[in-house]
Tab-separated table of C-alpha atoms and ligand atoms in Angstrom:
chain	number	residue	atom	x	y	z
B	13	MET	CA	135.332	139.165	139.698
B	14	ASP	CA	134.533	140.976	136.508
B	15	SER	CA	131.898	143.611	137.276
B	16	LYS	CA	129.732	142.284	134.442
B	17	TYR	CA	129.021	139.184	136.566
B	18	ILE	CA	128.052	141.289	139.571
B	19	SER	CA	125.647	143.261	137.378
B	20	GLY	CA	124.360	139.997	135.911
B	21	LEU	CA	123.657	138.580	139.376
B	22	ARG	CA	121.862	141.800	140.354
B	23	ILE	CA	119.662	141.512	137.284
B	24	ALA	CA	119.097	137.810	137.974
B	25	ILE	CA	117.532	138.376	141.407
B	26	GLY	CA	116.243	141.880	140.748
B	27	ASP	CA	117.496	143.374	144.032
B	28	SER	CA	120.981	144.862	144.045
B	29	SER	CA	121.027	145.259	147.846
B	30	ARG	CA	121.285	141.469	148.158
B	31	VAL	CA	124.293	141.170	145.831
B	32	ILE	CA	127.159	142.455	147.955
B	33	SER	CA	130.658	143.159	146.687
B	34	ASN	CA	131.888	145.201	149.662
B	35	PRO	CA	135.316	143.567	150.349
B	36	GLN	CA	134.959	143.567	154.170
B	37	ILE	CA	131.595	141.800	154.024
B	38	VAL	CA	132.790	139.374	151.354
B	39	GLU	CA	135.827	138.546	153.504
B	40	GLN	CA	133.778	138.130	156.659
B	41	LEU	CA	131.316	135.806	154.913
B	42	SER	CA	134.078	133.760	153.294
B	43	ARG	CA	135.432	132.550	156.627
B	44	ASP	CA	134.360	129.923	159.101
B	45	PHE	CA	136.083	128.368	162.101
B	46	TYR	CA	138.759	126.593	160.005
B	47	TRP	CA	141.382	128.264	162.182
B	48	TYR	CA	140.570	125.683	164.876
B	49	SER	CA	142.996	123.519	162.949
B	50	PRO	CA	146.631	124.661	162.654
B	51	VAL	CA	146.851	122.503	159.526
B	52	LEU	CA	143.841	124.117	157.825
B	53	ARG	CA	144.885	127.584	158.947
B	54	LYS	CA	147.969	127.300	156.737
B	55	GLN	CA	145.931	125.978	153.805
B	56	LEU	CA	142.954	128.316	153.928
B	57	ASP	CA	144.144	131.690	155.158
B	58	GLY	CA	143.387	134.251	152.445
B	59	LYS	CA	140.880	132.115	150.501
B	60	LEU	CA	137.941	134.333	149.622
B	61	GLY	CA	134.778	134.515	147.586
B	62	GLU	CA	134.275	137.494	145.298
B	63	VAL	CA	130.658	138.443	145.847
B	64	VAL	CA	127.908	137.564	148.346
B	65	VAL	CA	124.372	136.821	147.149
B	66	GLN	CA	121.489	136.539	149.617
B	67	PRO	CA	118.446	134.755	148.171
B	68	LEU	CA	115.060	134.824	149.899
B	69	ASP	CA	113.514	131.660	148.478
B	70	ALA	CA	114.102	128.587	146.313
B	71	ALA	CA	113.033	130.412	143.160
B	72	GLU	CA	115.785	132.988	143.712
B	73	VAL	CA	118.302	130.227	144.385
B	74	GLN	CA	117.322	128.765	141.005
B	75	LYS	CA	117.885	132.141	139.319
B	76	VAL	CA	121.328	132.537	140.889
B	77	LEU	CA	122.404	128.993	140.037
B	78	ARG	CA	121.131	129.307	136.466
B	79	TYR	CA	123.206	132.455	135.999
B	80	CYS	CA	126.296	130.922	137.637
B	81	HIS	CA	125.987	127.726	135.612
B	82	SER	CA	125.877	129.590	132.328
B	83	ASN	CA	128.854	131.750	133.353
B	84	ASN	CA	130.885	129.020	135.087
B	85	LEU	CA	130.928	130.825	138.410
B	86	PRO	CA	131.662	128.727	141.533
B	87	VAL	CA	129.044	128.906	144.319
B	88	THR	CA	129.743	128.182	147.980
B	89	ALA	CA	126.724	127.860	150.290
B	90	ARG	CA	126.899	129.457	153.689
B	91	GLY	CA	124.654	129.219	156.736
B	92	ALA	CA	126.142	130.885	159.803
B	93	GLY	CA	129.776	129.996	159.045
B	94	THR	CA	130.418	128.109	162.297
B	95	GLY	CA	131.805	125.011	160.566
B	96	ASN	CA	135.226	123.864	161.713
B	97	TYR	CA	136.830	122.340	158.670
B	98	GLY	CA	136.806	125.242	156.228
B	99	GLN	CA	133.642	123.735	154.802
B	100	ALA	CA	132.217	127.120	153.824
B	101	VAL	CA	135.515	128.695	152.718
B	102	PRO	CA	135.498	129.171	148.915
B	103	LEU	CA	138.618	127.697	147.328
B	104	GLU	CA	138.050	129.124	143.860
B	105	GLY	CA	136.481	132.507	144.527
B	106	GLY	CA	133.087	133.107	142.971
B	107	VAL	CA	129.773	133.523	144.774
B	108	VAL	CA	129.197	133.058	148.497
B	109	LEU	CA	125.528	132.063	148.640
B	110	ASP	CA	124.461	133.352	152.049
B	111	LEU	CA	121.267	131.489	153.027
B	112	SER	CA	120.766	133.367	156.305
B	113	ARG	CA	117.816	135.341	154.944
B	114	MET	CA	115.878	132.187	154.140
B	115	ASP	CA	114.915	131.970	157.792
B	116	ARG	CA	111.253	131.018	157.928
B	117	ILE	CA	109.846	128.225	160.080
B	118	GLU	CA	106.940	127.146	157.917
B	119	ALA	CA	105.249	124.654	160.243
B	120	ILE	CA	105.651	122.490	163.281
B	121	GLN	CA	103.488	119.590	162.179
B	122	PRO	CA	101.329	117.789	164.757
B	123	GLN	CA	103.214	114.542	164.140
B	124	GLY	CA	106.376	116.269	165.414
B	125	VAL	CA	108.135	117.331	162.221
B	126	ALA	CA	109.391	120.877	161.732
B	127	VAL	CA	109.342	122.284	158.199
B	128	CYS	CA	111.691	125.196	157.665
B	129	GLN	CA	113.988	127.087	155.362
B	130	PRO	CA	117.750	126.480	155.699
B	131	GLY	CA	118.706	129.802	157.287
B	132	VAL	CA	116.600	129.236	160.425
B	133	ARG	CA	118.834	129.239	163.466
B	134	LEU	CA	118.736	126.001	165.428
B	135	GLY	CA	118.099	127.911	168.657
B	136	GLU	CA	115.051	129.522	167.110
B	137	LEU	CA	113.722	126.124	166.049
B	138	GLU	CA	114.344	124.723	169.540
B	139	ASN	CA	112.459	127.631	171.125
B	140	GLU	CA	109.552	127.385	168.687
B	141	GLY	CA	109.449	123.617	169.055
B	142	ARG	CA	109.242	123.864	172.831
B	143	LYS	CA	106.212	126.130	172.531
B	144	ALA	CA	104.544	123.173	170.791
B	145	GLY	CA	105.775	120.678	173.425
B	146	LEU	CA	108.647	119.464	171.235
B	147	GLU	CA	112.404	119.981	171.057
B	148	LEU	CA	115.379	119.194	168.813
B	149	ARG	CA	116.574	115.604	168.942
B	150	CYS	CA	120.208	116.664	168.685
B	151	TYR	CA	122.052	119.936	168.150
B	152	PRO	CA	125.583	121.316	168.029
B	153	SER	CA	126.893	123.413	170.898
B	154	THR	CA	126.686	126.334	168.423
B	155	ILE	CA	122.876	126.052	168.540
B	156	ILE	CA	122.291	129.759	169.106
B	157	LYS	CA	124.098	130.847	165.957
B	158	ALA	CA	124.208	127.835	163.626
B	159	SER	CA	121.605	127.343	160.897
B	160	VAL	CA	119.539	124.252	160.197
B	161	GLY	CA	120.877	124.076	156.602
B	162	GLY	CA	124.472	124.374	157.790
B	163	PHE	CA	123.912	121.648	160.391
B	164	LEU	CA	122.642	119.306	157.680
B	165	GLY	CA	125.341	120.379	155.237
B	166	GLY	CA	128.301	120.208	157.570
B	167	GLY	CA	127.441	119.096	161.110
B	168	SER	CA	126.800	115.746	162.657
B	169	GLY	CA	125.410	115.686	166.187
B	170	GLY	CA	125.877	116.988	169.669
B	171	ILE	CA	123.672	117.638	172.662
B	172	GLY	CA	120.847	115.069	172.574
B	173	SER	CA	122.888	112.513	170.607
B	174	VAL	CA	123.284	110.384	173.754
B	175	ALA	CA	119.557	109.659	173.462
B	176	HIS	CA	118.754	110.172	169.775
B	177	GLY	CA	121.959	109.504	167.843
B	178	ILE	CA	123.361	111.898	165.289
B	179	LEU	CA	121.580	113.677	162.437
B	180	ARG	CA	121.941	110.838	159.966
B	181	ASP	CA	120.345	108.264	162.305
B	182	PHE	CA	116.784	107.254	163.132
B	183	GLN	CA	115.203	109.243	160.269
B	184	THR	CA	115.760	112.513	162.095
B	185	VAL	CA	115.988	114.240	158.719
B	186	ARG	CA	112.739	113.234	157.048
B	187	ALA	CA	113.133	115.094	153.769
B	188	ILE	CA	115.235	117.753	152.083
B	189	GLU	CA	114.436	119.997	149.140
B	190	VAL	CA	117.472	120.983	147.074
B	191	VAL	CA	118.126	123.142	144.067
B	192	THR	CA	120.488	121.569	141.536
B	193	MET	CA	123.352	123.251	139.676
B	194	GLU	CA	122.340	122.537	136.092
B	195	ALA	CA	121.651	124.641	133.020
B	196	GLU	CA	118.035	124.601	134.201
B	197	PRO	CA	118.302	124.181	137.989
B	198	ARG	CA	115.626	121.842	139.310
B	199	ILE	CA	113.941	121.781	142.694
B	200	VAL	CA	114.280	118.167	143.869
B	201	LEU	CA	112.576	116.607	146.890
B	202	LEU	CA	114.612	113.887	148.605
B	203	GLU	CA	112.766	111.742	151.108
B	204	GLY	CA	113.679	108.824	153.353
B	205	GLU	CA	117.038	107.217	152.532
B	206	ALA	CA	117.610	109.706	149.705
B	207	VAL	CA	118.420	112.466	152.237
B	208	HIS	CA	121.833	110.820	152.670
B	209	GLU	CA	122.813	112.100	149.231
B	210	ILE	CA	122.936	115.591	150.685
B	211	LEU	CA	123.659	115.175	154.408
B	212	HIS	CA	127.187	116.214	155.310
B	213	ALA	CA	128.103	116.841	151.654
B	214	TRP	CA	129.276	120.387	152.497
B	215	GLY	CA	127.037	122.027	149.903
B	216	THR	CA	128.934	120.292	147.090
B	217	ASN	CA	125.948	118.633	145.444
B	218	GLY	CA	122.885	120.828	145.870
B	219	ILE	CA	121.595	123.855	147.727
B	220	ILE	CA	119.221	122.916	150.542
B	221	THR	CA	116.157	125.149	150.400
B	222	ARG	CA	113.688	123.375	152.684
B	223	ILE	CA	113.996	120.821	155.494
B	224	TRP	CA	111.646	118.409	157.239
B	225	LEU	CA	113.264	117.679	160.616
B	226	ALA	CA	111.808	115.255	163.173
B	227	LEU	CA	111.624	116.659	166.714
B	228	THR	CA	111.031	114.786	169.973
B	229	PRO	CA	108.654	115.442	172.901
B	230	ALA	CA	110.097	118.186	175.114
B	231	VAL	CA	111.475	117.267	178.540
B	232	ASP	CA	111.765	119.428	181.635
B	233	TRP	CA	115.591	119.420	181.975
B	234	SER	CA	118.034	120.144	184.767
B	235	GLN	CA	121.780	120.746	184.586
B	236	CYS	CA	124.297	119.248	187.028
B	237	ILE	CA	128.047	119.392	187.453
B	238	VAL	CA	129.743	116.662	189.467
B	239	ALA	CA	133.429	116.750	190.469
B	240	PHE	CA	135.577	113.663	191.059
B	241	ASP	CA	139.071	113.117	192.413
B	242	THR	CA	139.873	110.666	189.643
B	243	PHE	CA	139.053	110.443	185.958
B	244	GLY	CA	138.314	106.714	186.376
B	245	ALA	CA	135.556	107.237	188.943
B	246	ALA	CA	134.012	110.028	186.852
B	247	PHE	CA	134.104	107.937	183.710
B	248	ASP	CA	132.457	104.984	185.495
B	249	LEU	CA	129.510	107.117	186.646
B	250	SER	CA	129.138	108.900	183.310
B	251	GLU	CA	129.047	105.571	181.489
B	252	LYS	CA	126.490	104.161	183.921
B	253	ILE	CA	124.132	107.094	183.364
B	254	ALA	CA	124.774	107.304	179.610
B	255	ILE	CA	124.065	103.643	178.887
B	256	GLY	CA	121.430	103.116	181.592
B	257	PRO	CA	118.088	102.911	179.751
B	258	GLY	CA	116.207	104.242	182.783
B	259	TRP	CA	117.911	107.639	182.712
B	260	THR	CA	116.412	110.428	180.585
B	261	LYS	CA	119.448	112.467	179.533
B	262	ARG	CA	120.444	114.984	176.915
B	263	LEU	CA	124.103	115.475	177.740
B	264	VAL	CA	126.764	113.394	179.489
B	265	THR	CA	130.225	114.928	179.143
B	266	VAL	CA	133.446	114.181	181.020
B	267	PHE	CA	136.446	116.534	181.170
B	268	GLU	CA	139.704	115.516	182.760
B	269	TRP	CA	141.791	118.135	184.514
B	270	PRO	CA	143.138	120.610	183.380
B	271	ILE	CA	140.320	121.047	180.821
B	272	PRO	CA	137.887	122.466	183.439
B	273	SER	CA	140.501	125.108	184.281
B	274	PHE	CA	139.940	126.591	180.780
B	275	PHE	CA	136.270	127.390	181.545
B	276	THR	CA	136.963	130.816	183.032
B	277	PRO	CA	133.323	132.028	183.388
B	278	ILE	CA	132.411	128.977	185.486
B	279	ARG	CA	135.647	128.314	187.348
B	280	GLN	CA	133.727	128.434	190.642
B	281	TYR	CA	132.227	125.031	189.751
B	282	ALA	CA	135.601	123.481	188.868
B	283	PRO	CA	137.655	122.617	191.939
B	284	GLU	CA	141.410	122.488	191.318
B	285	GLY	CA	142.653	119.178	189.957
B	286	LYS	CA	139.236	117.476	189.645
B	287	THR	CA	137.572	115.725	186.719
B	288	LEU	CA	134.097	117.107	185.961
B	289	ILE	CA	130.969	115.539	184.513
B	290	PHE	CA	128.322	117.792	182.961
B	291	PHE	CA	124.812	116.368	182.807
B	292	MET	CA	121.539	117.469	181.318
B	293	ILE	CA	119.075	115.147	183.031
B	294	ALA	CA	115.283	115.056	183.362
B	295	SER	CA	114.334	117.238	186.332
B	296	SER	CA	112.284	114.335	187.682
B	297	GLN	CA	115.559	112.364	188.022
B	298	ARG	CA	117.812	115.100	189.357
B	299	ALA	CA	117.645	114.055	193.018
B	300	GLU	CA	118.259	110.435	192.047
B	301	LEU	CA	121.260	111.460	189.940
B	302	GLU	CA	122.716	113.550	192.757
B	303	ALA	CA	122.383	110.601	195.123
B	304	ALA	CA	124.039	108.254	192.615
B	305	ALA	CA	126.882	110.757	192.111
B	306	GLN	CA	127.510	111.024	195.844
B	307	VAL	CA	127.522	107.255	196.284
B	308	ALA	CA	130.110	107.101	193.476
B	309	GLY	CA	132.327	109.541	195.394
B	310	GLY	CA	131.422	112.706	193.466
B	311	THR	CA	130.692	116.199	194.752
B	312	ILE	CA	127.863	118.226	193.201
B	313	THR	CA	129.304	121.657	192.386
B	314	HIS	CA	126.276	122.971	190.476
B	315	SER	CA	122.701	121.799	190.090
B	316	GLY	CA	119.640	123.630	188.846
B	317	ILE	CA	116.619	123.732	186.594
B	318	TYR	CA	117.400	124.400	182.937
B	319	PRO	CA	115.137	127.239	181.835
B	320	GLY	CA	116.140	127.013	178.157
B	321	LEU	CA	118.924	128.491	176.074
B	322	ASN	CA	119.063	131.590	178.275
B	323	ALA	CA	120.279	129.419	181.193
B	324	ARG	CA	123.251	130.807	183.113
B	325	PRO	CA	125.467	128.921	183.160
B	326	LEU	CA	124.518	127.235	179.898
B	327	LEU	CA	126.482	124.019	180.279
B	328	SER	CA	126.301	123.138	176.581
B	329	ASP	CA	128.518	126.190	175.929
B	330	TYR	CA	131.427	124.186	177.361
B	331	THR	CA	130.736	120.838	175.690
B	332	TRP	CA	131.172	119.225	172.281
B	333	ASN	CA	133.355	121.459	170.159
B	334	HIS	CA	133.037	124.453	172.464
B	335	THR	CA	135.490	122.681	174.769
B	336	THR	CA	138.217	123.129	172.157
B	337	LEU	CA	137.437	126.839	171.895
B	338	TRP	CA	137.949	127.327	175.644
B	339	ALA	CA	141.207	125.362	175.460
B	340	MET	CA	142.471	127.494	172.557
B	341	ARG	CA	141.632	130.650	174.478
B	342	SER	CA	143.834	129.385	177.274
B	343	ASP	CA	146.705	128.342	174.988
B	344	GLU	CA	146.660	128.710	171.188
B	345	ALA	CA	148.674	125.522	170.793
B	346	TYR	CA	145.675	123.388	171.699
B	347	THR	CA	143.665	121.774	168.955
B	348	TYR	CA	141.486	118.662	168.772
B	349	LEU	CA	140.531	115.315	167.269
B	350	GLN	CA	137.153	113.600	166.946
B	351	CYS	CA	137.206	110.001	168.144
B	352	GLY	CA	134.934	107.019	168.627
B	353	PHE	CA	136.040	104.496	171.240
B	354	ASN	CA	135.128	100.833	171.475
B	355	PRO	CA	132.605	100.590	174.340
B	356	ASP	CA	134.025	97.198	175.368
B	357	THR	CA	137.681	98.227	175.501
B	358	VAL	CA	137.492	101.983	176.041
B	359	ARG	CA	139.428	101.935	179.318
B	360	GLU	CA	142.294	99.986	177.758
B	361	GLN	CA	142.271	102.292	174.706
B	362	MET	CA	142.451	105.343	176.962
B	363	ARG	CA	145.265	103.753	178.978
B	364	GLN	CA	147.285	103.151	175.811
B	365	LEU	CA	146.760	106.724	174.638
B	366	ARG	CA	147.848	108.104	177.991
B	367	GLU	CA	150.909	105.882	178.053
B	368	ARG	CA	151.923	106.942	174.539
B	369	PHE	CA	151.053	110.657	174.534
B	370	GLY	CA	150.774	111.684	178.192
B	371	GLN	CA	149.192	115.104	178.694
B	372	GLU	CA	149.453	115.926	174.993
B	373	PHE	CA	146.129	114.092	174.588
B	374	LEU	CA	143.543	115.222	177.144
B	375	PHE	CA	140.301	113.294	177.550
B	376	HIS	CA	137.061	115.095	176.775
B	377	MET	CA	134.435	112.374	176.406
B	378	GLU	CA	130.956	112.705	174.884
B	379	PHE	CA	128.515	109.816	174.874
B	380	MET	CA	126.302	109.241	171.862
B	381	LYS	CA	123.964	106.586	170.532
B	382	ASN	CA	125.094	104.887	167.331
B	383	GLY	CA	122.838	103.899	164.438
B	384	GLU	CA	122.321	100.441	165.954
B	385	GLY	CA	120.994	101.975	169.160
B	386	ARG	CA	124.069	101.357	171.331
B	387	VAL	CA	125.383	104.243	173.427
B	388	ILE	CA	129.112	104.529	172.814
B	389	PRO	CA	131.872	106.705	174.257
B	390	GLY	CA	132.941	109.330	171.756
B	391	ALA	CA	135.546	111.958	172.416
B	392	ILE	CA	136.704	115.318	171.237
B	393	PRO	CA	140.103	115.145	172.908
B	394	VAL	CA	141.979	118.369	173.379
B	395	VAL	CA	145.407	117.778	171.897
B	396	TYR	CA	148.532	119.844	172.233
B	397	TYR	CA	149.786	120.692	168.757
B	398	THR	CA	153.474	120.726	168.018
B	399	THR	CA	153.820	119.505	164.417
B	400	GLU	CA	151.617	117.997	161.735
B	401	GLU	CA	153.722	114.831	161.933
B	402	ARG	CA	152.988	114.480	165.642
B	403	LEU	CA	149.269	115.053	165.036
B	404	ASN	CA	149.282	112.348	162.348
B	405	GLU	CA	151.148	110.059	164.729
B	406	MET	CA	148.246	110.450	167.170
B	407	ILE	CA	145.698	109.698	164.444
B	408	ASP	CA	147.668	106.651	163.257
B	409	PHE	CA	148.022	105.364	166.792
B	410	CYS	CA	144.262	105.738	167.346
B	411	HIS	CA	143.646	103.641	164.235
B	412	GLU	CA	146.189	101.066	165.432
B	413	ILE	CA	144.373	100.536	168.725
B	414	GLY	CA	140.904	100.532	167.162
B	415	VAL	CA	139.837	104.106	167.947
B	416	PHE	CA	137.848	105.645	165.074
B	417	VAL	CA	138.957	109.150	164.048
B	418	ALA	CA	136.899	111.628	162.015
B	419	ASN	CA	139.852	113.801	161.073
B	420	PRO	CA	138.981	117.487	161.514
B	421	HIS	CA	142.216	118.649	159.895
B	422	VAL	CA	141.239	117.953	156.294
B	423	ASN	CA	139.292	120.199	153.951
B	424	ASN	CA	137.366	117.629	151.932
B	425	VAL	CA	134.236	115.590	152.460
B	426	GLU	CA	135.946	112.257	151.892
B	427	GLY	CA	138.707	112.797	154.441
B	428	GLY	CA	136.543	113.854	157.350
B	429	GLY	CA	134.986	110.605	158.494
B	430	ARG	CA	131.345	111.158	157.538
B	431	TYR	CA	131.701	110.277	153.860
B	432	ARG	CA	129.520	107.309	152.979
B	433	ASP	CA	131.072	104.117	151.632
B	434	ASP	CA	128.222	103.746	149.143
B	435	ASN	CA	129.355	107.049	147.504
B	436	VAL	CA	125.811	108.458	147.409
B	437	GLN	CA	127.102	111.983	147.969
B	438	LEU	CA	129.462	111.689	145.004
B	439	LEU	CA	126.821	110.065	142.785
B	440	ALA	CA	124.450	112.913	143.638
B	441	LYS	CA	127.122	115.445	142.726
B	442	GLN	CA	127.565	113.810	139.340
B	443	ARG	CA	123.824	114.186	138.728
B	444	TYR	CA	123.139	117.581	140.283
B	445	ASP	CA	126.374	119.471	139.655
B	446	PRO	CA	128.053	117.956	136.600
B	447	LYS	CA	130.248	121.001	136.030
B	448	GLY	CA	131.542	120.864	139.608
B	449	LEU	CA	130.642	124.454	140.442
B	450	LEU	CA	129.250	123.869	143.951
B	451	ASN	CA	131.921	124.423	146.615
B	452	PRO	CA	134.635	123.247	144.203
B	453	GLY	CA	137.622	121.411	145.612
B	454	LYS	CA	135.788	119.962	148.610
B	455	MET	CA	134.742	116.635	147.072
B	456	ILE	CA	138.058	115.383	145.808
B	457	THR	CA	136.862	112.148	144.186
B	458	PHE	CA	134.680	114.170	141.808
B	459	HIS	CA	136.070	115.024	138.372
B	460	SER	CA	134.123	117.703	136.556
B	461	GLU	CA	133.174	118.197	132.959
B	462	SER	CA	135.675	120.698	131.584
B	463	ARG	CA	134.775	124.285	132.253
B	464	THR	CA	136.350	127.688	131.842
B	465	ALA	CA	135.821	129.391	135.142
B	466	GLY	CA	134.350	132.868	135.027
B	467	ALA	CA	136.011	133.477	138.372
B	468	THR	CA	139.706	133.459	139.078
B	469	LYS	CA	141.382	130.757	141.110
B	470	LYS	CA	142.699	132.216	144.339
G	520	LIG	P1	128.113	126.672	157.842
G	520	LIG	O1	129.421	126.656	158.550
G	520	LIG	O2	127.679	127.954	157.255
G	520	LIG	O3	128.107	125.568	156.703
G	520	LIG	C1	128.510	124.245	156.955
G	520	LIG	C2	128.561	123.492	155.618
G	520	LIG	O4	127.240	123.341	155.120
G	520	LIG	C3	129.331	124.227	154.521
G	520	LIG	O5	129.997	123.289	153.716
G	520	LIG	C4	128.263	124.923	153.713
G	520	LIG	O6	128.664	125.088	152.354
G	520	LIG	C5	127.120	123.932	153.821
G	520	LIG	N1	125.811	124.584	153.770
G	520	LIG	C6	125.348	125.601	154.532
G	520	LIG	N2	124.089	125.895	154.185
G	520	LIG	C7	123.750	125.058	153.169
G	520	LIG	C8	122.603	124.885	152.359
G	520	LIG	N3	121.507	125.610	152.543
G	520	LIG	N4	122.637	123.947	151.388
G	520	LIG	C9	123.724	123.171	151.197
G	520	LIG	N5	124.835	123.285	151.930
G	520	LIG	C10	124.847	124.211	152.907
G	520	LIG	N6	129.144	120.615	164.893
G	520	LIG	C11	128.445	119.545	165.340
G	520	LIG	O7	127.947	118.747	164.556
G	520	LIG	N7	128.292	119.342	166.697
G	520	LIG	C12	128.792	120.197	167.619
G	520	LIG	O8	128.549	120.026	168.809
G	520	LIG	C13	129.547	121.315	167.162
G	520	LIG	N8	130.075	122.192	168.044
G	520	LIG	C14	130.769	123.284	167.577
G	520	LIG	C15	131.318	124.208	168.497
G	520	LIG	C16	132.029	125.308	168.040
G	520	LIG	C17	132.567	126.304	169.035
G	520	LIG	C18	132.217	125.493	166.644
G	520	LIG	C19	132.961	126.682	166.123
G	520	LIG	C20	131.672	124.602	165.745
G	520	LIG	C21	130.945	123.495	166.188
G	520	LIG	N9	130.362	122.583	165.299
G	520	LIG	C22	129.683	121.496	165.757
G	520	LIG	C23	130.402	122.838	163.852
G	520	LIG	C24	129.230	123.752	163.386
G	520	LIG	O9	128.941	124.722	164.352
G	520	LIG	C25	127.947	122.975	163.134
G	520	LIG	O10	128.153	121.909	162.265
G	520	LIG	C26	126.827	123.882	162.602
G	520	LIG	O11	125.647	123.148	162.562
G	520	LIG	C27	127.121	124.467	161.251
G	520	LIG	O12	126.059	125.350	160.918
G	520	LIG	P2	126.343	126.698	160.131
G	520	LIG	O13	125.034	127.314	159.815
G	520	LIG	O14	127.309	127.540	160.824
G	520	LIG	O15	126.968	126.089	158.797
């Protein structure tokens, strides 16, 4: 980037220490976990921003965006950079807008809504919430590192979703404040349904500067691991607990063998050859759960009170998309898909997948509530990668047998499975970022007004 732009950005926010052009830092803050996907690794290796800017508040975000708009500089928002699809990797250079210093929890309102800046870490919000008798409704397994803004911008759900659905459901996100990318950037408050303009839009249509997030009353949790001889018996129990309205649960995860063999720090809880279920269950129901597991033929290999995120073991560290990480550590050829099964035919769908792909497609199931309030079996299967064609064959076959796939091997909002059919994210981009400078290249149905980029295409 021409040094005149770096000087201009320094003048714009009046603090040169928060405009960073050191190449190592710029490189580090241009990457996320895109390398989870062998397909994206090929596409995104070497894509970098050119300068990092770290605003402290919405007014500074406005100053940066005003400067970038007038100089046609691309801007890619970044929280903690734990996204999996190259969401925060700049495709056209320019500014990496690092929101990690906007990390203030402003209030935990008595009606159970947290108000915070985007750079607050989810773990911090969970801990603060619990002090007020509240906790997050749902969170990714990256809770300790990931930011609230990044979760809204690029995540979907996780631990807690079995009871509360994913982020976009049940008005969990009450309101979002965004700064627009216009000649005069505005601060816009989006409430109610309007939050869907911004949710999971990968920072392509506004910079989130404040969030109103609904929490839920805190529960005294326990963690349990149950081992089964067969996947079928484990799945039956997990389904019973997940859909049973009487059970208070935060996590119900099933891993078929050999997935538990990848969890090296907790191998003592994973007997050879067994399927495991991981539960987070209300402590008041732990004894009842253990009894139900034994009746179903399971063996309890771990059970204990959950003291919070400092729990050892912390079972969530092995669930949701952490499972894939453990698999990749064991063998780099493993990757993943994100699937939604039909609750009425899930066993038949799994049978067909096993028949067609054998051990190339390993079952890692996660239960979650859908927007209509039904708990459904989702999955983040661990798949053995050989070629892109074979991976696409798996995706096509899933579609053929009625299994929904949110494809994690594409680098655009529309391709990933959380793009809305009513196009509200695109319509918002047309209004808030008409030049197409926010995270360019990630919303492929958008066509910008012509611009001469101040930054070079990489
Ligand atoms: P980033 O990666 O920094 O950003 C994500 C997207 O949001 C980017 O497009 C970025 O441009 C945009 N963005 C960031 N901040 C803003 C802002 N202020 N305004 C506008 N746009 C913004 N995800 C889940 O949903 N559930 C899981 O269980 C889960 N498990 C994971 C496990 C592992 C091991 C890994 C590596 C990833 C996992 N993820 C999961 C993905 C990711 O961790 C989460 O989505 C997380 O919430 C992203 O937060 P972040 O701060 O790292 O966001």
